[in-house]
Short mmCIF file of C-alpha atoms in Angstrom, two decimals:
data_model
loop_
_atom_site.label_atom_id
_atom_site.label_comp_id
_atom_site.label_asym_id
_atom_site.label_seq_id
_atom_site.Cartn_x
_atom_site.Cartn_y
_atom_site.Cartn_z
CA MET A 14 -25.88 20.95 -10.60
CA GLU A 15 -22.41 21.97 -8.71
CA LYS A 16 -21.75 19.39 -5.60
CA TYR A 17 -20.00 20.15 -2.15
CA VAL A 18 -19.36 18.58 1.09
CA ILE A 19 -19.84 20.46 4.27
CA ALA A 20 -17.83 20.32 7.37
CA ILE A 21 -18.72 21.30 10.71
CA ASP A 22 -16.08 22.25 12.81
CA GLN A 23 -17.03 22.21 16.91
CA GLY A 24 -14.08 24.02 18.18
CA THR A 25 -13.02 25.51 21.76
CA THR A 26 -14.06 28.97 21.06
CA SER A 27 -16.76 28.78 18.20
CA THR A 28 -18.79 26.61 15.81
CA ARG A 29 -18.33 26.81 12.14
CA ALA A 30 -20.11 25.44 8.93
CA ILE A 31 -17.35 25.44 5.91
CA VAL A 32 -18.86 24.26 2.54
CA PHE A 33 -15.92 23.12 0.39
CA ASP A 34 -15.69 22.04 -3.22
CA LYS A 35 -13.87 19.54 -5.30
CA GLN A 36 -10.87 21.53 -5.01
CA GLY A 37 -10.72 22.02 -1.45
CA SER A 38 -11.55 25.64 -1.58
CA ILE A 39 -13.96 27.37 0.79
CA ILE A 40 -17.26 28.19 -0.99
CA SER A 41 -18.96 29.99 2.09
CA THR A 42 -18.64 29.87 5.97
CA GLY A 43 -21.06 30.30 9.09
CA GLN A 44 -19.65 30.97 12.28
CA LEU A 45 -20.51 31.59 15.97
CA GLU A 46 -19.00 31.90 19.16
CA HIS A 47 -20.26 30.46 22.35
CA GLU A 48 -19.61 31.34 25.86
CA GLN A 49 -16.72 30.51 28.17
CA PHE A 50 -17.49 29.40 31.76
CA PHE A 51 -15.01 29.62 34.60
CA PRO A 52 -16.65 28.73 37.66
CA HIS A 53 -13.52 28.40 39.79
CA ALA A 54 -9.54 28.75 39.17
CA GLY A 55 -8.55 26.05 36.74
CA TRP A 56 -12.36 24.96 35.59
CA VAL A 57 -13.47 25.66 32.07
CA GLU A 58 -16.82 24.78 30.83
CA HIS A 59 -19.27 25.16 27.71
CA ASP A 60 -23.02 24.64 27.48
CA PRO A 61 -23.58 21.83 25.28
CA MET A 62 -27.26 22.91 24.31
CA GLU A 63 -25.67 26.43 23.15
CA ILE A 64 -23.21 24.36 21.24
CA TRP A 65 -26.11 22.34 19.46
CA GLY A 66 -28.14 25.30 18.73
CA ASN A 67 -25.36 27.10 17.43
CA THR A 68 -24.21 24.08 15.07
CA ARG A 69 -27.88 24.17 13.60
CA GLU A 70 -27.75 28.03 12.91
CA VAL A 71 -24.06 27.99 11.44
CA ILE A 72 -25.51 25.15 9.06
CA GLY A 73 -27.83 27.69 8.09
CA GLN A 74 -25.52 30.56 7.72
CA ALA A 75 -23.10 28.65 5.32
CA LEU A 76 -26.05 27.06 3.13
CA SER A 77 -27.53 30.60 2.52
CA ARG A 78 -24.37 32.38 1.98
CA ALA A 79 -23.19 29.87 -0.72
CA ASN A 80 -26.85 30.11 -2.16
CA ILE A 81 -27.34 26.08 -2.28
CA THR A 82 -29.80 23.57 -0.71
CA ARG A 83 -29.10 20.21 0.95
CA HIS A 84 -29.50 18.50 -2.53
CA GLN A 85 -25.81 19.92 -3.47
CA ILE A 86 -24.24 18.70 -0.14
CA GLU A 87 -22.84 15.19 -0.74
CA ALA A 88 -21.52 14.44 2.77
CA VAL A 89 -20.99 16.02 6.34
CA GLY A 90 -17.87 15.79 8.04
CA ILE A 91 -17.36 16.71 11.56
CA THR A 92 -14.55 17.87 13.55
CA ASN A 93 -14.17 18.89 17.12
CA GLN A 94 -12.32 19.94 20.09
CA ARG A 95 -11.21 16.77 21.47
CA GLU A 96 -11.21 15.71 24.99
CA THR A 97 -14.08 18.14 25.98
CA THR A 98 -16.53 15.96 27.82
CA VAL A 99 -20.38 15.80 27.61
CA VAL A 100 -22.49 13.29 29.51
CA TRP A 101 -26.40 13.27 28.62
CA ASN A 102 -29.82 11.50 29.39
CA LYS A 103 -30.10 9.57 26.45
CA HIS A 104 -33.95 9.52 26.84
CA THR A 105 -34.45 13.43 27.42
CA GLY A 106 -31.50 14.81 25.04
CA LYS A 107 -30.29 16.72 28.21
CA PRO A 108 -26.77 17.08 29.45
CA VAL A 109 -26.45 16.24 33.34
CA TYR A 110 -23.72 18.92 33.75
CA ASN A 111 -22.11 21.53 31.57
CA ALA A 112 -19.18 20.32 29.26
CA ILE A 113 -15.79 20.07 31.01
CA VAL A 114 -13.42 21.31 28.58
CA TRP A 115 -10.03 19.87 27.56
CA GLN A 116 -8.19 22.77 29.42
CA ASP A 117 -10.05 22.01 32.71
CA THR A 118 -7.86 20.96 35.61
CA ARG A 119 -10.42 20.06 38.53
CA THR A 120 -9.40 16.37 38.25
CA GLN A 121 -6.25 16.41 39.56
CA SER A 122 -6.98 14.53 42.83
CA ILE A 123 -8.59 11.90 40.53
CA VAL A 124 -5.28 11.65 38.63
CA ASP A 125 -3.83 11.35 41.80
CA ARG A 126 -6.12 8.75 42.80
CA LEU A 127 -5.82 6.38 39.88
CA ALA A 128 -1.95 7.02 39.77
CA GLU A 129 -1.33 5.33 43.20
CA VAL A 130 -1.18 2.06 41.49
CA GLY A 131 1.47 2.25 38.58
CA GLY A 132 1.88 6.05 38.69
CA VAL A 133 0.65 8.36 35.69
CA GLU A 134 2.13 5.81 32.95
CA ARG A 135 0.02 3.10 34.38
CA PHE A 136 -2.04 2.50 30.98
CA ARG A 137 0.43 4.06 28.42
CA ASP A 138 1.49 0.89 27.08
CA ARG A 139 -2.20 0.19 25.96
CA VAL A 140 -3.48 3.94 25.59
CA GLY A 141 -0.56 5.71 24.53
CA LEU A 142 -1.24 8.37 27.22
CA PRO A 143 -0.33 9.17 30.73
CA ILE A 144 -3.23 9.70 33.42
CA ASN A 145 -3.64 13.55 33.23
CA THR A 146 -6.38 16.05 33.47
CA TYR A 147 -6.31 16.58 29.87
CA PHE A 148 -8.06 13.69 28.97
CA ALA A 149 -12.11 12.80 28.92
CA GLY A 150 -11.68 9.89 31.36
CA THR A 151 -11.01 11.46 34.47
CA LYS A 152 -13.73 14.45 33.19
CA ILE A 153 -16.30 11.58 33.23
CA VAL A 154 -15.48 9.99 36.57
CA TRP A 155 -15.70 13.65 38.06
CA ILE A 156 -19.40 14.08 36.48
CA LEU A 157 -20.43 10.51 37.88
CA GLU A 158 -19.09 11.58 41.44
CA ASN A 159 -19.93 15.04 41.80
CA VAL A 160 -23.18 15.38 40.01
CA GLU A 161 -26.21 14.13 42.00
CA GLY A 162 -27.74 11.24 40.80
CA ALA A 163 -25.47 10.77 37.82
CA ARG A 164 -23.69 7.60 39.21
CA GLU A 165 -27.20 5.93 39.53
CA GLN A 166 -28.30 6.79 35.92
CA ALA A 167 -25.26 5.82 34.35
CA GLU A 168 -25.60 2.28 36.31
CA ALA A 169 -29.00 1.97 34.80
CA GLY A 170 -28.00 2.57 31.32
CA ASP A 171 -29.49 6.17 31.18
CA LEU A 172 -26.49 8.18 30.43
CA LEU A 173 -24.35 8.48 27.37
CA PHE A 174 -20.90 10.10 27.15
CA GLY A 175 -19.07 11.68 24.16
CA THR A 176 -16.72 14.32 22.93
CA THR A 177 -18.43 17.00 21.36
CA ASP A 178 -18.28 14.99 17.92
CA THR A 179 -20.54 12.71 19.45
CA TRP A 180 -22.69 14.93 20.90
CA VAL A 181 -23.21 16.82 17.52
CA LEU A 182 -23.51 13.43 15.61
CA TRP A 183 -26.24 12.23 17.95
CA ASN A 184 -28.06 15.31 17.62
CA LEU A 185 -27.94 15.77 14.07
CA THR A 186 -28.92 12.13 13.30
CA GLY A 187 -32.33 12.25 15.35
CA GLY A 188 -31.07 12.82 19.11
CA VAL A 189 -33.88 10.80 21.35
CA ASN A 190 -35.47 9.70 18.25
CA GLY A 191 -32.46 6.98 17.17
CA GLY A 192 -29.85 9.26 17.19
CA VAL A 193 -26.44 7.54 16.35
CA HIS A 194 -23.94 7.22 19.47
CA ALA A 195 -20.68 6.87 17.67
CA THR A 196 -17.09 8.09 17.59
CA ASP A 197 -14.22 7.82 15.49
CA VAL A 198 -10.77 6.19 16.47
CA THR A 199 -9.01 9.65 16.88
CA ASN A 200 -11.13 10.87 19.55
CA ALA A 201 -11.42 7.50 21.18
CA SER A 202 -7.80 7.73 21.47
CA ARG A 203 -8.06 10.73 23.74
CA THR A 204 -10.43 9.23 26.66
CA LEU A 205 -7.61 7.11 28.28
CA PHE A 206 -10.25 4.19 27.73
CA MET A 207 -9.32 2.72 23.75
CA ASP A 208 -6.67 0.02 23.34
CA LEU A 209 -4.54 1.48 20.39
CA LYS A 210 -3.97 -1.74 19.22
CA THR A 211 -7.39 -3.33 19.24
CA LEU A 212 -9.07 -0.04 18.42
CA ASP A 213 -11.68 -1.10 21.59
CA TRP A 214 -12.59 0.33 24.78
CA ASP A 215 -10.56 -1.74 27.55
CA ASP A 216 -12.77 -3.14 29.99
CA GLU A 217 -10.01 -3.40 32.58
CA ILE A 218 -9.35 0.42 32.45
CA LEU A 219 -13.05 1.14 32.71
CA GLU A 220 -13.36 -0.83 35.80
CA ALA A 221 -10.45 0.97 37.04
CA PHE A 222 -12.12 4.44 36.63
CA GLY A 223 -15.54 3.00 37.55
CA VAL A 224 -17.06 4.09 34.12
CA PRO A 225 -19.88 1.81 32.76
CA ARG A 226 -19.32 0.71 29.18
CA SER A 227 -22.85 1.24 28.50
CA MET A 228 -22.11 5.16 28.40
CA LEU A 229 -19.45 4.87 25.68
CA PRO A 230 -20.01 5.44 21.97
CA GLU A 231 -19.14 2.97 19.44
CA ILE A 232 -15.73 3.39 17.98
CA LYS A 233 -15.72 3.61 14.05
CA SER A 234 -13.24 4.70 11.31
CA SER A 235 -12.76 8.03 10.72
CA SER A 236 -14.22 7.71 7.13
CA GLU A 237 -17.53 5.99 6.64
CA VAL A 238 -21.06 6.70 6.63
CA TYR A 239 -22.45 6.61 10.27
CA GLY A 240 -26.08 7.54 9.70
CA THR A 241 -28.02 10.48 7.98
CA VAL A 242 -29.27 13.63 9.27
CA GLU A 243 -32.74 13.52 10.73
CA GLY A 244 -35.56 15.05 8.91
CA HIS A 245 -36.22 18.40 10.38
CA SER A 246 -32.42 19.68 9.63
CA LEU A 247 -31.63 21.79 6.55
CA LEU A 248 -29.33 19.04 5.86
CA ARG A 249 -32.19 16.23 6.34
CA GLU A 250 -31.15 12.84 4.31
CA VAL A 251 -27.28 13.81 3.67
CA PRO A 252 -24.92 11.29 5.06
CA VAL A 253 -22.67 11.89 7.85
CA ALA A 254 -19.51 10.33 6.67
CA GLY A 255 -16.36 11.60 8.55
CA ILE A 256 -15.14 12.49 12.03
CA LEU A 257 -11.64 13.33 12.88
CA GLY A 258 -10.61 15.12 16.07
CA ASP A 259 -9.40 18.90 15.49
CA GLN A 260 -5.45 17.93 15.30
CA GLN A 261 -6.05 15.13 13.40
CA ALA A 262 -8.34 16.60 11.19
CA ALA A 263 -5.72 19.51 10.37
CA THR A 264 -3.04 16.61 9.65
CA PHE A 265 -5.57 15.16 7.28
CA GLY A 266 -6.28 18.36 5.70
CA GLN A 267 -2.65 19.36 5.46
CA ALA A 268 -2.07 15.86 3.32
CA ALA A 269 0.42 14.89 5.43
CA PHE A 270 -0.43 11.44 4.87
CA GLU A 271 3.16 10.08 4.57
CA LYS A 272 5.27 8.45 7.45
CA GLY A 273 7.71 11.38 8.99
CA ALA A 274 5.15 14.04 7.83
CA ALA A 275 4.20 16.73 10.27
CA LYS A 276 1.85 19.80 11.16
CA ASN A 277 1.50 22.25 13.61
CA THR A 278 -1.73 24.20 14.44
CA TYR A 279 -1.72 27.38 16.24
CA GLY A 280 -5.20 27.84 17.54
CA THR A 281 -6.29 28.28 21.42
CA GLY A 282 -3.54 25.88 22.20
CA SER A 283 -1.04 24.57 19.67
CA PHE A 284 -0.56 21.08 18.75
CA LEU A 285 2.21 19.26 16.67
CA ILE A 286 1.27 15.94 14.95
CA TYR A 287 4.19 13.56 13.72
CA ASN A 288 2.94 10.64 11.36
CA THR A 289 4.60 7.23 12.31
CA GLY A 290 2.84 5.50 9.79
CA GLU A 291 1.39 1.93 10.77
CA ASP A 292 3.98 1.87 13.62
CA ILE A 293 2.72 2.61 17.26
CA VAL A 294 5.67 4.53 18.63
CA MET A 295 5.72 4.90 22.44
CA SER A 296 7.21 8.16 23.20
CA GLU A 297 10.28 8.44 25.54
CA ASN A 298 10.42 12.29 25.63
CA GLY A 299 6.85 13.58 26.84
CA LEU A 300 4.95 13.09 23.77
CA LEU A 301 1.33 11.45 23.49
CA THR A 302 0.99 8.39 21.06
CA THR A 303 -2.33 8.66 19.16
CA VAL A 304 -4.27 7.51 16.17
CA CYS A 305 -3.75 9.68 13.32
CA TYR A 306 -6.67 8.59 11.02
CA GLN A 307 -8.35 5.45 9.66
CA ILE A 308 -10.01 5.30 6.35
CA GLY A 309 -12.80 2.68 6.27
CA ASP A 310 -11.54 -0.67 6.80
CA SER A 311 -7.90 0.29 6.02
CA LYS A 312 -5.40 -0.16 8.59
CA PRO A 313 -5.17 2.91 11.13
CA VAL A 314 -2.31 5.37 10.71
CA TYR A 315 -0.69 6.44 13.94
CA ALA A 316 0.99 9.58 15.29
CA LEU A 317 3.12 11.03 17.95
CA GLU A 318 1.64 14.50 19.46
CA GLY A 319 2.71 17.28 21.31
CA SER A 320 0.02 18.98 22.85
CA ILE A 321 0.72 22.69 23.96
CA ALA A 322 -2.18 24.04 26.40
CA VAL A 323 -2.01 27.92 25.77
CA THR A 324 -0.78 29.86 22.42
CA GLY A 325 -3.29 31.62 21.25
CA SER A 326 -5.41 32.05 24.26
CA LEU A 327 -2.16 33.87 25.62
CA VAL A 328 -3.00 36.81 23.09
CA GLN A 329 -6.59 36.62 24.20
CA TRP A 330 -5.53 37.05 27.76
CA LEU A 331 -3.20 40.07 26.94
CA ARG A 332 -6.52 41.23 25.32
CA ASP A 333 -9.10 40.72 27.53
CA ASN A 334 -7.26 40.31 31.20
CA LEU A 335 -4.53 43.13 30.56
CA SER A 336 -6.49 45.36 28.04
CA MET A 337 -3.35 45.74 26.04
CA PHE A 338 -5.36 45.76 22.89
CA SER A 339 -8.58 45.61 21.48
CA SER A 340 -8.23 42.73 18.61
CA ALA A 341 -5.73 39.96 18.48
CA PRO A 342 -4.19 40.92 15.45
CA GLU A 343 -2.83 44.22 17.07
CA VAL A 344 -0.22 41.91 19.09
CA GLU A 345 1.91 42.11 15.96
CA GLU A 346 1.90 45.74 15.65
CA LEU A 347 3.04 46.18 19.13
CA ALA A 348 5.62 43.41 18.63
CA LEU A 349 7.37 45.20 15.57
CA LYS A 350 7.97 48.28 17.47
CA VAL A 351 10.96 46.46 19.25
CA ASP A 352 14.06 44.71 17.68
CA ASP A 353 13.68 41.77 20.14
CA ASN A 354 12.04 40.70 23.71
CA GLY A 355 14.17 42.92 25.86
CA GLY A 356 15.28 39.73 27.88
CA CYS A 357 11.66 39.27 28.92
CA TYR A 358 10.21 35.78 28.38
CA ILE A 359 6.67 34.34 28.86
CA VAL A 360 5.87 31.06 30.03
CA PRO A 361 2.15 30.69 29.81
CA ALA A 362 1.44 27.57 32.13
CA PHE A 363 -2.16 28.82 32.91
CA SER A 364 -3.02 24.96 32.94
CA GLY A 365 0.01 23.71 34.24
CA LEU A 366 2.76 22.74 31.40
CA TYR A 367 1.47 20.06 28.84
CA ALA A 368 4.11 18.29 26.25
CA PRO A 369 6.90 17.50 26.77
CA TYR A 370 6.93 18.26 30.43
CA TRP A 371 3.59 17.21 31.89
CA ARG A 372 3.84 19.51 34.92
CA PRO A 373 0.42 20.15 36.39
CA ASP A 374 2.23 21.83 39.43
CA ALA A 375 3.55 24.75 36.94
CA ARG A 376 1.97 28.08 36.54
CA GLY A 377 2.35 30.88 34.53
CA ALA A 378 5.11 33.41 34.72
CA ILE A 379 6.64 36.56 33.08
CA VAL A 380 10.53 36.58 33.81
CA GLY A 381 13.43 38.62 32.85
CA LEU A 382 11.78 41.80 33.92
CA THR A 383 13.80 45.11 34.08
CA ARG A 384 12.56 48.79 33.82
CA PHE A 385 13.72 48.55 30.17
CA VAL A 386 11.10 46.12 29.28
CA ASN A 387 7.76 47.59 27.96
CA LYS A 388 4.28 46.69 26.44
CA HIS A 389 5.87 45.88 23.22
CA HIS A 390 8.49 43.65 24.89
CA ILE A 391 5.79 41.82 26.46
CA ALA A 392 3.70 41.36 23.33
CA ARG A 393 6.86 39.83 21.32
CA ALA A 394 7.67 37.68 24.21
CA ALA A 395 3.90 36.54 23.79
CA LEU A 396 4.23 35.49 20.08
CA GLU A 397 7.96 34.00 20.94
CA SER A 398 6.53 31.60 23.67
CA THR A 399 4.41 29.95 21.14
CA ALA A 400 7.38 29.37 18.80
CA TYR A 401 9.50 28.02 21.88
CA GLN A 402 6.98 25.83 23.03
CA THR A 403 6.71 24.30 19.41
CA ARG A 404 10.50 23.72 19.59
CA ASP A 405 10.16 21.86 22.71
CA VAL A 406 7.78 19.51 21.19
CA LEU A 407 9.71 19.32 18.20
CA GLU A 408 13.02 18.19 19.90
CA ALA A 409 11.01 15.70 21.48
CA SER A 410 9.56 14.15 18.15
CA ASP A 411 12.99 13.94 16.60
CA ALA A 412 14.62 12.25 19.55
CA ASP A 413 11.72 9.50 19.39
CA SER A 414 11.44 9.04 15.88
CA GLY A 415 15.15 9.52 14.92
CA LEU A 416 14.23 11.33 11.92
CA PRO A 417 14.86 15.05 12.28
CA LEU A 418 12.04 17.40 10.79
CA THR A 419 13.12 18.93 7.27
CA GLU A 420 10.26 21.65 7.30
CA LEU A 421 7.19 21.96 9.05
CA ARG A 422 3.74 22.90 7.78
CA VAL A 423 1.45 24.98 9.77
CA ASP A 424 -2.22 26.04 9.80
CA GLY A 425 -4.37 28.06 12.25
CA GLY A 426 -5.21 31.51 12.89
CA MET A 427 -1.87 32.63 14.25
CA THR A 428 -0.38 31.80 10.96
CA ALA A 429 -1.35 35.06 9.82
CA ASN A 430 0.90 36.63 11.77
CA ASP A 431 4.19 37.00 9.64
CA THR A 432 6.30 38.05 12.77
CA LEU A 433 5.64 34.78 14.67
CA MET A 434 6.06 32.42 11.64
CA GLN A 435 9.77 34.20 11.03
CA PHE A 436 10.46 33.63 14.32
CA GLN A 437 9.26 30.11 14.62
CA ALA A 438 11.56 29.30 11.28
CA ASP A 439 14.31 31.07 13.26
CA ILE A 440 14.13 29.23 16.38
CA LEU A 441 13.84 25.82 14.84
CA GLY A 442 16.41 26.29 12.06
CA VAL A 443 13.82 24.74 9.49
CA ASP A 444 11.42 26.14 6.93
CA VAL A 445 8.00 26.63 8.05
CA VAL A 446 5.50 26.65 5.22
CA ARG A 447 1.87 27.67 5.11
CA PRO A 448 -0.97 26.25 2.76
CA LYS A 449 -3.11 28.49 0.71
CA VAL A 450 -6.08 27.21 2.53
CA THR A 451 -5.30 27.54 6.12
CA GLU A 452 -8.82 26.13 7.02
CA THR A 453 -7.01 22.64 7.14
CA THR A 454 -9.30 21.26 10.35
CA ALA A 455 -12.53 21.85 8.80
CA LEU A 456 -10.87 20.71 5.43
CA GLY A 457 -9.80 17.72 6.81
CA ALA A 458 -13.13 16.64 7.88
CA ALA A 459 -14.45 17.31 4.57
CA TYR A 460 -12.04 15.34 2.89
CA ALA A 461 -12.90 12.41 5.42
CA ALA A 462 -16.38 12.51 4.81
CA GLY A 463 -15.86 13.18 1.03
CA LEU A 464 -13.61 10.12 0.49
CA ALA A 465 -16.36 7.92 1.99
CA VAL A 466 -19.00 8.59 -0.49
CA GLY A 467 -16.91 8.89 -3.21
CA TYR A 468 -16.90 12.63 -3.59
CA TRP A 469 -12.96 12.37 -3.74
CA LYS A 470 -11.75 9.00 -5.04
CA ASN A 471 -8.77 8.47 -3.17
CA LEU A 472 -5.82 10.28 -1.24
CA ASP A 473 -3.78 11.15 -4.26
CA GLU A 474 -6.94 13.32 -5.40
CA VAL A 475 -6.82 14.91 -1.85
CA ARG A 476 -2.91 15.32 -2.48
CA GLN A 477 -3.18 16.96 -5.46
CA ASN A 478 -5.13 19.89 -3.68
CA TRP A 479 -2.83 21.04 -1.26
CA GLN A 480 -0.88 24.26 -2.59
CA GLU A 481 1.97 26.07 -0.76
CA ASP A 482 0.96 29.74 0.04
CA GLN A 483 4.03 31.16 1.62
CA ARG A 484 7.51 29.86 3.13
CA TRP A 485 9.53 31.29 6.08
CA SER A 486 13.15 30.39 6.17
CA PRO A 487 15.53 30.49 9.22
CA SER A 488 17.62 33.82 9.26
CA LEU A 489 19.15 33.66 12.73
CA ASP A 490 22.56 32.20 13.21
CA ASP A 491 23.13 29.14 15.38
CA GLU A 492 24.68 31.15 18.30
CA GLU A 493 21.85 33.04 18.65
CA ARG A 494 19.33 30.64 18.32
CA GLY A 495 21.38 28.94 20.86
CA ARG A 496 21.12 31.63 23.27
CA LEU A 497 17.54 32.45 22.96
CA TYR A 498 16.53 28.81 23.46
CA ARG A 499 18.74 28.39 26.45
CA ASN A 500 16.96 31.34 28.30
CA TRP A 501 13.85 30.01 27.33
CA LYS A 502 14.48 26.59 29.24
CA LYS A 503 15.30 28.90 32.25
CA ALA A 504 12.31 30.78 31.98
CA VAL A 505 10.63 27.27 32.13
CA SER A 506 12.45 25.85 34.89
CA LYS A 507 11.12 29.08 37.09
CA THR A 508 7.12 28.03 36.59
CA LEU A 509 7.62 24.55 38.33
CA ASP A 510 6.65 23.35 41.52
CA TRP A 511 4.42 26.38 42.19
CA VAL A 512 1.23 24.42 43.23
CA ASP A 513 1.23 23.01 46.68
CA ASP A 514 -1.74 21.81 48.53
CA ASP A 515 -2.84 25.00 49.78
CA VAL A 516 -2.08 26.85 46.34
CA LYS A 517 -4.38 26.68 43.47
#
C-alpha cells in the first residue's frame, strides 16, 4: 500500500491540505478560502472557527481526491500564516475575539508605549525583532486590554494563545479534550517573546508586555511528533510531526539548507529568507533575525528575513477595489500591452513599509503620473513594485552577510507570472530560478513531518527531490537597471511621514 504525507497549509486567504508522495510530488489538494474582515482602517481579522471548520473540510477533500484513507498517511505537517494571533478559552474551545492578522496595524499605540523605554530596538538583541505591530506580542496585549473579561480570564489561567499552527494543532489533537498546546521554534520566534539563544520564552519581556506565561504554548522543534490526531477526525491516530511558519516552510521545501542559500516567496506579501546557518546574525540594515528551522534535537538553524507586506495583495487590490480586471492573472495581459511603466511607480505601503524601512507612518502612493500613463502602465508598475521591494531586502541581506547572492530561488503564486520573474532577474542582476514543485510552503511542512517519522531518511534525500523548472537571466544593462531603481527609491521617499495623529 502506497504511503504519503499530508500537509495542512493555513494561509492568509485560504486553508489547504496537500498530499505528497516520496518524490515530493503533489497527489491531491483540498482548498477553501476564508472571509477577510476589515472592521476599521488598518484592522484585519479572520474567524478562527471558520478556519478550523475549513481545515477539517479540506482534509476530507484531499483524501477523497487522492482516493486514499488515513492508513496511507504516515504523518501530518502544519504550516501557517505566522504572526496571526488567536486567543481562546481552553475550557470551551471558543476564541475570545477574532484572529488578529499579521497585516493588522491597530497596535501602534501599544508599540509606542513599549518603545518609550529603549526604543523599538529594546529587545532586538534577544529576540532579533524590533517592537512592531507585525508581530504577535502586541496583538495579544491588545486583546487582553480591549476584550471584556480577557485580562481576568488570562490571569486565572483560562486563556490560551497561539498562532494559527497552534490553533490547528490544539484542535486536531483533541481541543478541550487534551489538545496539545504547542508551537515550533520558527513561529515562537515571531512573537517578540522567544530568546533566540535559549529557544525559551523570556520572562522579563513577558512582564514588560503584561502577558501571563500560562497563555503561551510549549516551544518544540520543527520536526518531531507532537501528538496524534484525535478520534473523530478522518486522520485519527496519525502523528502530527512537523510545524514550520510559512516562510520557513518554503525555505525548507526549497531545500535551502546550506548557509548562504536564499529563497523568496511571492504571496499576499513577499518574504525573503537568507540562511545564516548556526550563526545568529543581527541585522544592521533593517532585516529580521529569525529561526529558520530545527530538526529534532539538532542545533537550530537561523536566518535573516526581509518581510514585504504587500505584493500579491496589490494585484488583488487592483482587481477588487479598482475593478481593473476580473482575475489576478489578467494583470500580466495588461502589463504586456506596454513596453515599460511609462514613468509610473506604485509603492503599496497599505500597512506602512516593512523591511528594510520599518516605517509605519508610510502610506501607499502612485507617483510619476502624466496624461500618457494608462491602466496598462499601472498594471506593469504593480508587478514591478514587487521586484523593486525584493531588491530592497536583498541589498540589505547582502550588506548584513557580506555574501552577495548569486541566484534567487523563488516560489509562490506570483512565480507563474513570467513578466514579473523576468523583471525580477533584470532588476536584481542575478538569475531567478523556479522549482518544478512551486507549492514549497506545504512541501516544507510535509518534509518536516516525514523526517520525524522516517518517511524521508535525512536532508540529503529531501535535497535530491528538488528540481529546476525554469530560469530567468538578466537582460537589462547596468545603466538602465540603476536608473529604474533610483526612481523607485525616489518613489518610496514620497510615501513617508504621511500618518499624523489625526491621519489614520
